[in-house]
Each structure stands twice: as C-alpha cells, then as structure tokens.
C-alpha cells in the first residue's frame, strides 16, 4: 500500500519526503510534479513568502529513466528563504542571542504545541505546524495522482466561497461540470484547468470579482478570510473502498485526508450537510436504466454509498477557517511574563483557500490509489492495467 512521510521546517534548509508502495512502471517527471507545486503557490491573497519561493522538486531515488521502479521515492524541495534564517534555524548552534517567541497566536498551533512539547520558544512549533509542509505533500501525492490518471481517474477542484463571496446558485457550475462529464473521463481535470484561470480558482466570474474585492478590503483592515472548496474525481470505477470495517471505509479515509490539511475544519461528502435538512425522497439518487445501462438521476451522495464508490463522480467539500495570523492584533498571553498582551504578527497569507483547494486535490490521491490497488493491485503498472481492463 502507498504511504508517505514528510519532514522539514518552514524556514529550515529543505523539505524532504519519502513515498513508498508505488507500483513499478509509472511514468513521472520532476516537471510534472513542479507544475502541481506551482499551482499550490498561486492564488490571490497569499503573503510575501510565495514571492521568495519557487518550489522545485529534486528526485533522489525510486525513479529511473522516467519511470518508478517500485523502490521508495525520495524527494527534496529547498527552502530558498532559509538563507535569511540560517542563524534562527541553526541545527548546530545553542541558540544564544536568538530572540525567543513567547506570544502564541490564537487559532494557530503555537500555544497547544508549546504546552505539548514543553517549549519556551514557539518557533519550534510554528515552523513545523506551518502549511509550508504541504509543498512536500503535494509533491509526493502528485506521483499517486499520475498513477490514477494513467488509469483514467482524474482529480480536480474549484473554490465555492471566500468570506461572504459565496456561490449560491450552482446551476452554472453544475452545467459546466456536466458538459465536461459527458465528453470524457477527465472531466474533473478540465474543471480544474478552468478554475486555474481564476486568481481565486472560482468558476463563477461574478463571485470571483466579489471575492477579490473582499480579500483586498480585509487585508487593508488587517484581518483574514477562510472559505470552502470542492474536490471532484471523475472516471472512478464502481466498487472501490469497503463498508466491512471502520478503517477501510473510503468516505472516512477521504475525509481524514482533507481534514489533515492545515486550517480545514469541516468536510462534507456530496450534499452532506444540505441533505440532513431534507426528506429521504428529496435526497437519494434514484436509479435509471438506459439500453440496459444502470445510471442515476442525480449525484447527491457524492459518488459514495456504503463507503464504496458507486461509479458517479466523487464530490467532496472542505471548509477552511480564516488564517490565524492577523495584522490587527487579537488578545493573547505572553507565556514568559504571563501578562495579557497583543498577539504578534509575522509575514502571512490573508487568504489561502485557492492554494488549499490544490492541496485538497493532492492529498486524496494516495487514498484513492490505495483503494484502486486494493481491488486491482499488482507490483507493476502493466500487471495492474491488465487486471483493471
Ligand atoms: C495553503 C495554506 C496556507 C496557510 N498560510 C497560513 C499563513 O500564512 N498564516 C497562518 O497563520 N496560517 C496559515 N495557514 C493555516 C495554518 O497552517 C493552520 O491554521 C495552523 O497550522 C494550525 O492548524 P489548524 O488550523 O489545523 O488547527 C495556512 C494553511 C494552508 C492550507
């Protein structure tokens, strides 16, 4: 099964990661991974850090002549900003003369992390809790994503809301999704390409304008914003996942993957929350039969029934809380003096929902690849392809 680990501090020398369990024979290049890393760095509302970093992956092992060889794949992404942090993030020195951070930001990992590990310098927490870590996650998960694509399974995403700029009427968006779905199995990727044309990854241009205006306004006010994004998967066969054991449930695994992204505080599958307010007859996706082909009239379940894929597009939504680092201070405690003070500010994003949507696409790839391998698995791509056929 595919599993991975990342390491690295936000302002450390580099991010590193190992991906294990990829079958042999999957074509992949640094260029392919870098495209996803670039997408993660985009979006209106990002802070100054993204101007410093141009993430590029270095591949150390597990890939030969452009294909996976079944061995663990080791990757590295250098942090260019490290040059400015060498003293503050030194591995060897004893830290003399380096200012300690003692004021935790409400909403960030600073306080709980320091209490857990007994730190008197919050930098230790800040640098690992940071979503900079997701650059490596995107890199590793992109390899699993390529494996899925080579089997006709495509992942995409778009942003549904940023602050009060909310897509209320979905008709236009759903029509767009339907149009692409009818054409080919890569509908989800087509949607993502369409979303990439927008600075906030929104498909509805009138809401996009509102969202950008809102980010501008909120930035001026020293505040931050969150929002909701949708991740979709097309070309999914029926029968991936299982209902037989709690930890084999695909809906649970997908929700966990999305929830593991920093600042994601809500996940729904299909019309999860809206369905809860309706009658069963208004919710469940009725069957159709056309030329002996089984279909559904709707997809309110989001492509999963009994924690198993039902052949419809997988639809997942995630809610991101507003960024915790505010230029306009909140009430905080200085843990050194135990006095009530104003929270401290350091360079930060104002809104990172578009980037989070790209991360959302990535993190579900190993989950789906594992479900796929469980059903059609083998050690090489050729073996798997034959079984899937
Ligand atoms: C793409 C992305 C970028 C983020 N950028 C920032 C940021 O610049 N400043 C900040 O305070 N939080 C940022 N966050 C959120 C924090 O990483 C997150 O709130 C923090 O690690 C605490 O974790 P929790 O919110 O999951 O509890 C970002 C999250 C994501 C997904």
mmCIF file of C-alpha atoms and ligand atoms in Angstrom:
data_model
loop_
_atom_site.group_PDB
_atom_site.id
_atom_site.type_symbol
_atom_site.label_atom_id
_atom_site.label_comp_id
_atom_site.label_asym_id
_atom_site.label_seq_id
_atom_site.Cartn_x
_atom_site.Cartn_y
_atom_site.Cartn_z
ATOM 1 C CA UNK A 1 0.000 0.000 0.000
ATOM 2 C CA UNK A 2 1.095 3.552 -0.644
ATOM 3 C CA UNK A 3 2.280 5.521 2.391
ATOM 4 C CA UNK A 4 4.398 8.602 2.825
ATOM 5 C CA UNK A 5 6.208 10.754 5.350
ATOM 6 C CA UNK A 6 7.370 14.350 5.163
ATOM 7 C CA UNK A 7 9.986 16.203 7.206
ATOM 8 C CA UNK A 8 11.264 19.746 7.272
ATOM 9 C CA UNK A 9 10.665 23.074 8.971
ATOM 10 C CA UNK A 10 9.135 26.012 7.164
ATOM 11 C CA UNK A 11 12.358 28.060 7.380
ATOM 12 C CA UNK A 12 14.734 25.102 7.538
ATOM 13 C CA UNK A 13 17.089 24.169 4.754
ATOM 14 C CA UNK A 14 14.623 21.980 2.857
ATOM 15 C CA UNK A 15 11.509 19.836 2.902
ATOM 16 C CA UNK A 16 12.084 16.142 2.348
ATOM 17 C CA UNK A 17 9.713 13.234 1.822
ATOM 18 C CA UNK A 18 9.540 9.530 1.096
ATOM 19 C CA UNK A 19 6.749 7.793 -0.797
ATOM 20 C CA UNK A 20 6.581 4.042 -0.619
ATOM 21 C CA UNK A 21 4.376 1.456 -2.282
ATOM 22 C CA UNK A 22 4.112 2.904 -5.778
ATOM 23 C CA UNK A 23 3.990 0.119 -8.365
ATOM 24 C CA UNK A 24 6.834 -0.050 -10.881
ATOM 25 C CA UNK A 25 6.471 1.404 -14.349
ATOM 26 C CA UNK A 26 4.537 4.630 -13.649
ATOM 27 C CA UNK A 27 5.869 7.442 -15.834
ATOM 28 C CA UNK A 28 6.705 10.567 -13.854
ATOM 29 C CA UNK A 29 8.999 13.577 -14.182
ATOM 30 C CA UNK A 30 10.148 16.436 -11.958
ATOM 31 C CA UNK A 31 8.476 18.766 -14.448
ATOM 32 C CA UNK A 32 5.110 17.064 -13.893
ATOM 33 C CA UNK A 33 5.451 17.419 -10.095
ATOM 34 C CA UNK A 34 6.677 21.013 -10.375
ATOM 35 C CA UNK A 35 3.538 22.011 -12.259
ATOM 36 C CA UNK A 36 1.450 20.982 -9.213
ATOM 37 C CA UNK A 37 3.885 22.758 -6.856
ATOM 38 C CA UNK A 38 3.472 25.904 -8.916
ATOM 39 C CA UNK A 39 -0.321 25.620 -8.711
ATOM 40 C CA UNK A 40 -0.083 25.333 -4.904
ATOM 41 C CA UNK A 41 1.777 28.624 -4.765
ATOM 42 C CA UNK A 42 -0.862 30.632 -6.663
ATOM 43 C CA UNK A 43 -3.978 32.439 -5.532
ATOM 44 C CA UNK A 44 -4.925 35.996 -4.726
ATOM 45 C CA UNK A 45 -4.371 36.730 -1.038
ATOM 46 C CA UNK A 46 -1.074 34.903 -0.494
ATOM 47 C CA UNK A 47 1.653 36.618 1.547
ATOM 48 C CA UNK A 48 5.242 37.578 0.712
ATOM 49 C CA UNK A 49 6.715 34.115 1.248
ATOM 50 C CA UNK A 50 5.377 32.781 -2.035
ATOM 51 C CA UNK A 51 7.284 35.524 -3.861
ATOM 52 C CA UNK A 52 10.541 34.227 -2.370
ATOM 53 C CA UNK A 53 9.947 30.540 -3.045
ATOM 54 C CA UNK A 54 9.689 28.930 -6.491
ATOM 55 C CA UNK A 55 9.238 25.353 -5.432
ATOM 56 C CA UNK A 56 11.119 22.795 -7.448
ATOM 57 C CA UNK A 57 11.480 19.162 -6.569
ATOM 58 C CA UNK A 58 14.670 17.162 -6.674
ATOM 59 C CA UNK A 59 14.231 13.417 -7.111
ATOM 60 C CA UNK A 60 16.765 11.300 -5.240
ATOM 61 C CA UNK A 61 15.550 7.737 -5.633
ATOM 62 C CA UNK A 62 12.860 5.379 -6.835
ATOM 63 C CA UNK A 63 12.630 6.689 -10.394
ATOM 64 C CA UNK A 64 14.852 5.528 -13.251
ATOM 65 C CA UNK A 65 14.673 6.577 -16.888
ATOM 66 C CA UNK A 66 11.446 8.437 -16.158
ATOM 67 C CA UNK A 67 9.571 5.565 -14.526
ATOM 68 C CA UNK A 68 9.011 4.350 -10.967
ATOM 69 C CA UNK A 69 10.938 1.177 -10.114
ATOM 70 C CA UNK A 70 8.942 0.011 -7.091
ATOM 71 C CA UNK A 71 11.536 1.326 -4.612
ATOM 72 C CA UNK A 72 10.864 4.130 -2.116
ATOM 73 C CA UNK A 73 10.790 7.517 -3.848
ATOM 74 C CA UNK A 74 12.751 10.234 -2.027
ATOM 75 C CA UNK A 75 12.148 13.888 -2.835
ATOM 76 C CA UNK A 76 13.537 17.223 -1.685
ATOM 77 C CA UNK A 77 12.354 20.823 -2.089
ATOM 78 C CA UNK A 78 14.782 23.519 -0.994
ATOM 79 C CA UNK A 79 13.532 26.453 1.056
ATOM 80 C CA UNK A 80 15.109 29.471 -0.614
ATOM 81 C CA UNK A 81 14.136 31.619 2.384
ATOM 82 C CA UNK A 82 16.485 29.522 4.567
ATOM 83 C CA UNK A 83 19.344 31.822 3.543
ATOM 84 C CA UNK A 84 17.630 34.535 5.642
ATOM 85 C CA UNK A 85 17.019 32.176 8.579
ATOM 86 C CA UNK A 86 20.304 30.273 8.895
ATOM 87 C CA UNK A 87 21.016 31.629 12.406
ATOM 88 C CA UNK A 88 17.470 31.416 13.687
ATOM 89 C CA UNK A 89 17.049 27.839 12.404
ATOM 90 C CA UNK A 90 20.581 26.620 13.068
ATOM 91 C CA UNK A 91 20.963 22.876 13.640
ATOM 92 C CA UNK A 92 24.355 23.146 15.379
ATOM 93 C CA UNK A 93 24.376 26.385 17.452
ATOM 94 C CA UNK A 94 22.971 26.622 21.016
ATOM 95 C CA UNK A 95 20.657 29.494 20.082
ATOM 96 C CA UNK A 96 22.460 32.173 22.124
ATOM 97 C CA UNK A 97 21.359 35.630 21.010
ATOM 98 C CA UNK A 98 18.313 34.389 19.100
ATOM 99 C CA UNK A 99 15.094 36.045 20.251
ATOM 100 C CA UNK A 100 12.527 33.585 21.589
ATOM 101 C CA UNK A 101 8.910 33.810 20.511
ATOM 102 C CA UNK A 102 6.692 33.683 23.582
ATOM 103 C CA UNK A 103 3.332 35.109 22.424
ATOM 104 C CA UNK A 104 1.028 32.499 20.866
ATOM 105 C CA UNK A 105 -1.363 33.454 18.073
ATOM 106 C CA UNK A 106 -4.969 32.499 18.846
ATOM 107 C CA UNK A 107 -6.082 29.909 16.272
ATOM 108 C CA UNK A 108 -2.586 28.698 15.415
ATOM 109 C CA UNK A 109 -0.714 25.680 16.826
ATOM 110 C CA UNK A 110 1.615 27.918 18.913
ATOM 111 C CA UNK A 111 0.048 27.527 22.378
ATOM 112 C CA UNK A 112 -1.098 23.903 22.235
ATOM 113 C CA UNK A 113 2.168 22.839 20.589
ATOM 114 C CA UNK A 114 4.300 24.583 23.215
ATOM 115 C CA UNK A 115 2.261 23.031 26.040
ATOM 116 C CA UNK A 116 2.590 19.596 24.485
ATOM 117 C CA UNK A 117 6.355 19.656 23.958
ATOM 118 C CA UNK A 118 7.308 21.989 26.844
ATOM 119 C CA UNK A 119 8.921 24.628 24.607
ATOM 120 C CA UNK A 120 9.797 28.132 25.797
ATOM 121 C CA UNK A 121 10.275 29.219 22.172
ATOM 122 C CA UNK A 122 7.221 28.945 19.938
ATOM 123 C CA UNK A 123 9.393 28.954 16.806
ATOM 124 C CA UNK A 124 9.771 25.176 17.253
ATOM 125 C CA UNK A 125 6.015 24.784 16.810
ATOM 126 C CA UNK A 126 5.411 27.461 14.201
ATOM 127 C CA UNK A 127 7.944 26.096 11.786
ATOM 128 C CA UNK A 128 6.561 22.577 11.600
ATOM 129 C CA UNK A 129 2.845 23.324 12.032
ATOM 130 C CA UNK A 130 3.079 25.701 9.070
ATOM 131 C CA UNK A 131 1.355 24.759 5.813
ATOM 132 C CA UNK A 132 4.731 25.072 4.092
ATOM 133 C CA UNK A 133 4.850 21.321 4.801
ATOM 134 C CA UNK A 134 2.115 20.827 2.228
ATOM 135 C CA UNK A 135 4.577 21.631 -0.575
ATOM 136 C CA UNK A 136 6.202 18.248 0.042
ATOM 137 C CA UNK A 137 2.813 16.573 0.478
ATOM 138 C CA UNK A 138 1.706 17.884 -2.900
ATOM 139 C CA UNK A 139 4.961 16.645 -4.466
ATOM 140 C CA UNK A 140 4.613 13.116 -3.061
ATOM 141 C CA UNK A 141 0.886 12.831 -3.681
ATOM 142 C CA UNK A 142 1.285 14.001 -7.281
ATOM 143 C CA UNK A 143 3.026 10.714 -8.065
ATOM 144 C CA UNK A 144 -0.041 8.794 -6.830
ATOM 145 C CA UNK A 145 -2.182 11.212 -8.816
ATOM 146 C CA UNK A 146 -0.252 10.401 -12.004
ATOM 147 C CA UNK A 147 -0.840 6.685 -11.384
ATOM 148 C CA UNK A 148 -4.593 7.365 -11.133
ATOM 149 C CA UNK A 149 -4.586 9.499 -14.277
ATOM 150 C CA UNK A 150 -2.839 6.725 -16.183
ATOM 151 C CA UNK A 151 -5.823 4.574 -15.196
ATOM 152 C CA UNK A 152 -8.338 7.187 -16.363
ATOM 153 C CA UNK A 153 -9.139 8.634 -12.907
ATOM 154 C CA UNK A 154 -8.851 12.435 -12.719
ATOM 155 C CA UNK A 155 -8.964 14.820 -9.767
ATOM 156 C CA UNK A 156 -9.947 18.480 -9.881
ATOM 157 C CA UNK A 157 -11.179 21.255 -7.645
ATOM 158 C CA UNK A 158 -12.647 24.736 -7.519
ATOM 159 C CA UNK A 159 -13.424 27.280 -4.835
ATOM 160 C CA UNK A 160 -17.052 27.766 -3.768
ATOM 161 C CA UNK A 161 -16.685 30.595 -1.269
ATOM 162 C CA UNK A 162 -14.242 33.099 0.193
ATOM 163 C CA UNK A 163 -15.621 35.085 3.112
ATOM 164 C CA UNK A 164 -19.034 36.404 2.113
ATOM 165 C CA UNK A 165 -18.389 35.836 -1.617
ATOM 166 C CA UNK A 166 -20.361 32.614 -1.961
ATOM 167 C CA UNK A 167 -21.531 30.660 -4.992
ATOM 168 C CA UNK A 168 -25.225 30.429 -4.075
ATOM 169 C CA UNK A 169 -26.710 29.313 -7.374
ATOM 170 C CA UNK A 170 -24.768 26.298 -8.561
ATOM 171 C CA UNK A 171 -26.639 25.922 -11.843
ATOM 172 C CA UNK A 172 -23.896 27.477 -14.000
ATOM 173 C CA UNK A 173 -21.159 25.443 -12.319
ATOM 174 C CA UNK A 174 -23.097 22.184 -12.424
ATOM 175 C CA UNK A 175 -23.820 22.720 -16.116
ATOM 176 C CA UNK A 176 -20.109 23.200 -16.740
ATOM 177 C CA UNK A 177 -19.275 20.023 -14.820
ATOM 178 C CA UNK A 178 -21.990 18.089 -16.687
ATOM 179 C CA UNK A 179 -20.714 19.354 -20.047
ATOM 180 C CA UNK A 180 -17.216 18.025 -19.358
ATOM 181 C CA UNK A 181 -18.526 14.792 -17.779
ATOM 182 C CA UNK A 182 -20.383 13.895 -20.954
ATOM 183 C CA UNK A 183 -17.259 14.354 -23.052
ATOM 184 C CA UNK A 184 -14.642 12.286 -21.238
ATOM 185 C CA UNK A 185 -13.413 10.729 -18.005
ATOM 186 C CA UNK A 186 -11.003 13.630 -17.403
ATOM 187 C CA UNK A 187 -13.907 15.991 -16.617
ATOM 188 C CA UNK A 188 -12.500 16.758 -13.167
ATOM 189 C CA UNK A 189 -9.203 17.858 -14.640
ATOM 190 C CA UNK A 190 -10.967 20.044 -17.191
ATOM 191 C CA UNK A 191 -12.789 21.726 -14.316
ATOM 192 C CA UNK A 192 -9.517 22.315 -12.530
ATOM 193 C CA UNK A 193 -7.981 23.852 -15.660
ATOM 194 C CA UNK A 194 -10.983 26.155 -15.882
ATOM 195 C CA UNK A 195 -10.627 27.093 -12.180
ATOM 196 C CA UNK A 196 -6.902 27.745 -12.640
ATOM 197 C CA UNK A 197 -7.813 30.619 -14.985
ATOM 198 C CA UNK A 198 -9.224 32.470 -11.973
ATOM 199 C CA UNK A 199 -6.956 34.101 -9.355
ATOM 200 C CA UNK A 200 -9.200 32.667 -6.649
ATOM 201 C CA UNK A 201 -9.960 29.403 -8.510
ATOM 202 C CA UNK A 202 -13.667 30.230 -8.814
ATOM 203 C CA UNK A 203 -15.749 29.103 -11.774
ATOM 204 C CA UNK A 204 -18.368 31.838 -11.411
ATOM 205 C CA UNK A 205 -16.723 35.050 -12.587
ATOM 206 C CA UNK A 206 -19.191 37.392 -10.847
ATOM 207 C CA UNK A 207 -18.429 35.779 -7.472
ATOM 208 C CA UNK A 208 -14.704 35.825 -8.284
ATOM 209 C CA UNK A 209 -14.773 39.622 -8.578
ATOM 210 C CA UNK A 210 -16.584 39.859 -5.249
ATOM 211 C CA UNK A 211 -14.052 37.538 -3.584
ATOM 212 C CA UNK A 212 -11.041 39.532 -4.804
ATOM 213 C CA UNK A 213 -12.654 42.770 -3.619
ATOM 214 C CA UNK A 214 -13.312 41.213 -0.235
ATOM 215 C CA UNK A 215 -9.724 39.960 0.151
ATOM 216 C CA UNK A 216 -8.420 43.455 -0.709
ATOM 217 C CA UNK A 217 -10.744 45.069 1.822
ATOM 218 C CA UNK A 218 -9.954 42.574 4.579
ATOM 219 C CA UNK A 219 -6.208 42.881 4.015
ATOM 220 C CA UNK A 220 -6.462 46.655 4.490
ATOM 221 C CA UNK A 221 -8.350 46.043 7.722
ATOM 222 C CA UNK A 222 -5.562 43.743 8.969
ATOM 223 C CA UNK A 223 -7.910 40.762 9.023
ATOM 224 C CA UNK A 224 -8.061 37.378 7.263
ATOM 225 C CA UNK A 225 -10.534 35.131 5.419
ATOM 226 C CA UNK A 226 -11.436 31.470 5.007
ATOM 227 C CA UNK A 227 -13.766 29.691 2.616
ATOM 228 C CA UNK A 228 -14.996 26.464 1.077
ATOM 229 C CA UNK A 229 -13.594 24.455 -1.820
ATOM 230 C CA UNK A 230 -14.865 21.418 -3.693
ATOM 231 C CA UNK A 231 -12.744 18.500 -4.852
ATOM 232 C CA UNK A 232 -14.134 16.239 -7.566
ATOM 233 C CA UNK A 233 -12.934 12.968 -9.041
ATOM 234 C CA UNK A 234 -14.051 11.672 -12.427
ATOM 235 C CA UNK A 235 -13.515 8.337 -14.156
ATOM 236 C CA UNK A 236 -13.939 6.431 -10.887
ATOM 237 C CA UNK A 237 -14.983 2.779 -11.278
ATOM 238 C CA UNK A 238 -17.736 1.229 -9.145
ATOM 239 C CA UNK A 239 -16.564 -0.766 -6.126
ATOM 240 C CA UNK A 240 -13.535 0.999 -4.615
ATOM 241 C CA UNK A 241 -13.491 1.067 -0.819
ATOM 242 C CA UNK A 242 -15.355 -1.060 1.696
ATOM 243 C CA UNK A 243 -18.056 -0.988 4.368
ATOM 244 C CA UNK A 244 -16.832 -4.034 6.286
ATOM 245 C CA UNK A 245 -14.525 -2.331 8.784
ATOM 246 C CA UNK A 246 -14.387 1.251 10.129
ATOM 247 C CA UNK A 247 -10.830 1.904 8.961
ATOM 248 C CA UNK A 248 -11.486 0.559 5.454
ATOM 249 C CA UNK A 249 -14.328 2.994 4.788
ATOM 250 C CA UNK A 250 -13.361 5.141 1.819
ATOM 251 C CA UNK A 251 -15.517 8.111 2.850
ATOM 252 C CA UNK A 252 -13.762 8.200 6.231
ATOM 253 C CA UNK A 253 -10.331 7.957 4.639
ATOM 254 C CA UNK A 254 -11.087 10.764 2.169
ATOM 255 C CA UNK A 255 -12.443 12.988 4.944
ATOM 256 C CA UNK A 256 -9.337 12.334 7.044
ATOM 257 C CA UNK A 257 -7.053 13.258 4.156
ATOM 258 C CA UNK A 258 -8.833 16.579 3.617
ATOM 259 C CA UNK A 259 -9.127 17.279 7.340
ATOM 260 C CA UNK A 260 -5.366 16.779 7.701
ATOM 261 C CA UNK A 261 -4.740 19.942 5.671
ATOM 262 C CA UNK A 262 -3.876 22.850 7.968
ATOM 263 C CA UNK A 263 -6.906 25.026 8.825
ATOM 264 C CA UNK A 264 -9.513 22.659 7.350
ATOM 265 C CA UNK A 265 -12.274 22.357 9.948
ATOM 266 C CA UNK A 266 -15.169 20.828 8.043
ATOM 267 C CA UNK A 267 -15.580 18.188 5.340
ATOM 268 C CA UNK A 268 -18.714 17.005 3.581
ATOM 269 C CA UNK A 269 -19.335 14.255 1.070
ATOM 270 C CA UNK A 270 -21.788 15.098 -1.678
ATOM 271 C CA UNK A 271 -24.543 17.336 -0.340
ATOM 272 C CA UNK A 272 -23.845 16.028 3.191
ATOM 273 C CA UNK A 273 -24.982 19.000 5.281
ATOM 274 C CA UNK A 274 -27.801 20.163 2.991
ATOM 275 C CA UNK A 275 -29.139 16.584 2.758
ATOM 276 C CA UNK A 276 -29.509 16.466 6.528
ATOM 277 C CA UNK A 277 -32.333 19.020 6.354
ATOM 278 C CA UNK A 278 -34.369 17.248 3.635
ATOM 279 C CA UNK A 279 -36.649 14.212 3.205
ATOM 280 C CA UNK A 280 -35.201 10.917 2.011
ATOM 281 C CA UNK A 281 -37.227 11.230 -1.178
ATOM 282 C CA UNK A 282 -35.515 14.570 -1.898
ATOM 283 C CA UNK A 283 -32.042 13.213 -1.253
ATOM 284 C CA UNK A 284 -31.381 9.707 -2.510
ATOM 285 C CA UNK A 285 -30.178 9.245 -6.062
ATOM 286 C CA UNK A 286 -32.796 7.247 -7.980
ATOM 287 C CA UNK A 287 -31.697 4.620 -10.476
ATOM 288 C CA UNK A 288 -32.240 4.811 -14.245
ATOM 289 C CA UNK A 289 -31.924 2.148 -16.920
ATOM 290 C CA UNK A 290 -30.951 3.193 -20.462
ATOM 291 C CA UNK A 291 -30.097 0.498 -23.041
ATOM 292 C CA UNK A 292 -29.530 -1.893 -20.149
ATOM 293 C CA UNK A 293 -27.033 0.570 -18.612
ATOM 294 C CA UNK A 294 -27.540 1.393 -14.939
ATOM 295 C CA UNK A 295 -27.410 5.098 -14.143
ATOM 296 C CA UNK A 296 -28.569 7.658 -11.582
ATOM 297 C CA UNK A 297 -30.807 10.675 -11.954
ATOM 298 C CA UNK A 298 -28.716 12.750 -9.537
ATOM 299 C CA UNK A 299 -25.478 12.567 -7.520
ATOM 300 C CA UNK A 300 -26.344 13.983 -4.110
ATOM 301 C CA UNK A 301 -24.403 11.169 -2.421
ATOM 302 C CA UNK A 302 -21.184 12.463 -3.974
ATOM 303 C CA UNK A 303 -20.266 9.157 -5.595
ATOM 304 C CA UNK A 304 -20.088 7.098 -2.405
ATOM 305 C CA UNK A 305 -22.671 4.727 -0.953
ATOM 306 C CA UNK A 306 -21.778 2.346 1.875
ATOM 307 C CA UNK A 307 -18.249 3.828 1.798
ATOM 308 C CA UNK A 308 -17.796 2.343 -1.672
ATOM 309 C CA UNK A 309 -17.640 4.228 -4.953
ATOM 310 C CA UNK A 310 -20.879 3.913 -6.941
ATOM 311 C CA UNK A 311 -19.476 4.940 -10.315
ATOM 312 C CA UNK A 312 -20.613 8.560 -10.139
ATOM 313 C CA UNK A 313 -18.215 11.458 -9.742
ATOM 314 C CA UNK A 314 -16.786 11.750 -6.224
ATOM 315 C CA UNK A 315 -17.706 15.134 -4.742
ATOM 316 C CA UNK A 316 -16.034 16.356 -1.541
ATOM 317 C CA UNK A 317 -16.150 19.774 0.090
ATOM 318 C CA UNK A 318 -13.858 21.258 2.710
ATOM 319 C CA UNK A 319 -14.243 24.356 4.888
ATOM 320 C CA UNK A 320 -11.127 26.363 5.729
ATOM 321 C CA UNK A 321 -11.105 28.664 8.734
ATOM 322 C CA UNK A 322 -9.689 32.207 8.334
ATOM 323 C CA UNK A 323 -5.870 32.454 8.627
ATOM 324 C CA UNK A 324 -4.793 32.770 12.268
ATOM 325 C CA UNK A 325 -2.037 35.379 11.820
ATOM 326 C CA UNK A 326 -3.726 38.777 11.851
ATOM 327 C CA UNK A 327 -2.049 42.149 11.264
ATOM 328 C CA UNK A 328 -4.774 43.592 13.519
ATOM 329 C CA UNK A 329 -3.808 42.068 16.882
ATOM 330 C CA UNK A 330 -6.014 39.797 18.978
ATOM 331 C CA UNK A 331 -5.766 39.328 22.745
ATOM 332 C CA UNK A 332 -3.003 36.927 23.704
ATOM 333 C CA UNK A 333 -0.777 35.994 26.669
ATOM 334 C CA UNK A 334 2.982 36.382 26.814
ATOM 335 C CA UNK A 335 3.937 32.938 28.132
ATOM 336 C CA UNK A 336 7.195 34.336 29.540
ATOM 337 C CA UNK A 337 5.613 37.077 31.676
ATOM 338 C CA UNK A 338 2.097 35.621 31.974
ATOM 339 C CA UNK A 339 0.700 39.049 31.040
ATOM 340 C CA UNK A 340 -2.184 39.844 28.689
ATOM 341 C CA UNK A 341 -0.690 41.351 25.514
ATOM 342 C CA UNK A 342 -1.482 41.855 21.834
ATOM 343 C CA UNK A 343 -0.826 38.888 19.537
ATOM 344 C CA UNK A 344 2.306 39.153 17.409
ATOM 345 C CA UNK A 345 2.301 39.336 13.641
ATOM 346 C CA UNK A 346 4.652 37.684 11.205
ATOM 347 C CA UNK A 347 4.520 37.606 7.428
ATOM 348 C CA UNK A 348 1.376 35.757 6.477
ATOM 349 C CA UNK A 349 -1.295 34.966 3.922
ATOM 350 C CA UNK A 350 -4.588 36.856 4.120
ATOM 351 C CA UNK A 351 -6.484 34.080 2.348
ATOM 352 C CA UNK A 352 -5.159 30.706 1.180
ATOM 353 C CA UNK A 353 -8.355 28.930 0.105
ATOM 354 C CA UNK A 354 -7.282 28.645 -3.579
ATOM 355 C CA UNK A 355 -3.974 27.015 -2.521
ATOM 356 C CA UNK A 356 -5.806 24.734 -0.094
ATOM 357 C CA UNK A 357 -8.010 23.503 -2.944
ATOM 358 C CA UNK A 358 -4.921 22.435 -4.895
ATOM 359 C CA UNK A 359 -3.594 20.676 -1.782
ATOM 360 C CA UNK A 360 -7.016 19.008 -1.428
ATOM 361 C CA UNK A 361 -6.675 17.545 -4.927
ATOM 362 C CA UNK A 362 -3.282 16.127 -3.999
ATOM 363 C CA UNK A 363 -3.943 14.607 -0.582
ATOM 364 C CA UNK A 364 -6.823 12.431 -1.715
ATOM 365 C CA UNK A 365 -4.716 10.846 -4.492
ATOM 366 C CA UNK A 366 -2.875 8.274 -2.301
ATOM 367 C CA UNK A 367 -6.183 7.359 -0.617
ATOM 368 C CA UNK A 368 -7.835 6.644 -3.960
ATOM 369 C CA UNK A 369 -4.727 4.978 -5.347
ATOM 370 C CA UNK A 370 -4.719 2.621 -2.355
ATOM 371 C CA UNK A 371 -8.409 1.795 -2.842
ATOM 372 C CA UNK A 372 -7.661 1.147 -6.516
ATOM 373 C CA UNK A 373 -4.634 -1.025 -5.699
ATOM 374 C CA UNK A 374 -6.653 -2.977 -3.139
ATOM 375 C CA UNK A 375 -9.012 -4.017 -5.922
ATOM 376 C CA UNK A 376 -6.783 -4.237 -8.977
ATOM 377 C CA UNK A 377 -3.350 -4.288 -7.328
ATOM 378 C CA UNK A 378 -0.095 -5.647 -8.603
ATOM 379 C CA UNK A 379 3.583 -4.800 -8.488
ATOM 380 C CA UNK A 380 3.861 -3.230 -11.911
ATOM 381 C CA UNK A 381 1.772 -0.851 -13.944
ATOM 382 C CA UNK A 382 1.420 -3.397 -16.769
ATOM 383 C CA UNK A 383 0.098 -6.029 -14.358
ATOM 384 C CA UNK A 384 -2.405 -3.607 -12.827
ATOM 385 C CA UNK A 385 -3.544 -2.245 -16.194
ATOM 386 C CA UNK A 386 -4.331 -5.764 -17.406
ATOM 387 C CA UNK A 387 -6.352 -6.532 -14.259
ATOM 388 C CA UNK A 388 -8.260 -3.272 -14.486
ATOM 389 C CA UNK A 389 -9.158 -3.937 -18.110
HETATM 390 C C1 LIG B 1 -2.143 26.752 1.925
HETATM 391 C C2 LIG B 1 -2.199 27.215 3.350
HETATM 392 C C3 LIG B 1 -1.545 28.376 3.706
HETATM 393 C C4 LIG B 1 -1.598 28.838 5.018
HETATM 394 N N1 LIG B 1 -0.971 30.021 5.323
HETATM 395 C C5 LIG B 1 -1.020 30.484 6.587
HETATM 396 C C6 LIG B 1 -0.388 31.709 6.925
HETATM 397 O O1 LIG B 1 0.240 32.373 6.097
HETATM 398 N N2 LIG B 1 -0.501 32.143 8.212
HETATM 399 C C7 LIG B 1 -1.191 31.450 9.158
HETATM 400 O O2 LIG B 1 -1.273 31.882 10.293
HETATM 401 N N3 LIG B 1 -1.806 30.276 8.857
HETATM 402 C C8 LIG B 1 -1.729 29.769 7.613
HETATM 403 N N4 LIG B 1 -2.349 28.593 7.306
HETATM 404 C C9 LIG B 1 -3.088 27.858 8.354
HETATM 405 C C10 LIG B 1 -2.194 27.287 9.430
HETATM 406 O O3 LIG B 1 -1.165 26.493 8.889
HETATM 407 C C11 LIG B 1 -3.016 26.491 10.451
HETATM 408 O O4 LIG B 1 -4.112 27.239 10.868
HETATM 409 C C12 LIG B 1 -2.171 26.128 11.650
HETATM 410 O O5 LIG B 1 -1.157 25.224 11.257
HETATM 411 C C13 LIG B 1 -2.962 25.482 12.795
HETATM 412 O O6 LIG B 1 -3.583 24.312 12.387
HETATM 413 P P1 LIG B 1 -5.169 24.145 12.405
HETATM 414 O O7 LIG B 1 -5.738 25.414 11.848
HETATM 415 O O8 LIG B 1 -5.424 22.974 11.510
HETATM 416 O O9 LIG B 1 -5.581 23.924 13.818
HETATM 417 C C14 LIG B 1 -2.303 28.105 6.003
HETATM 418 C C15 LIG B 1 -2.948 26.910 5.636
HETATM 419 C C16 LIG B 1 -2.915 26.460 4.319
HETATM 420 C C17 LIG B 1 -3.616 25.206 3.942
#
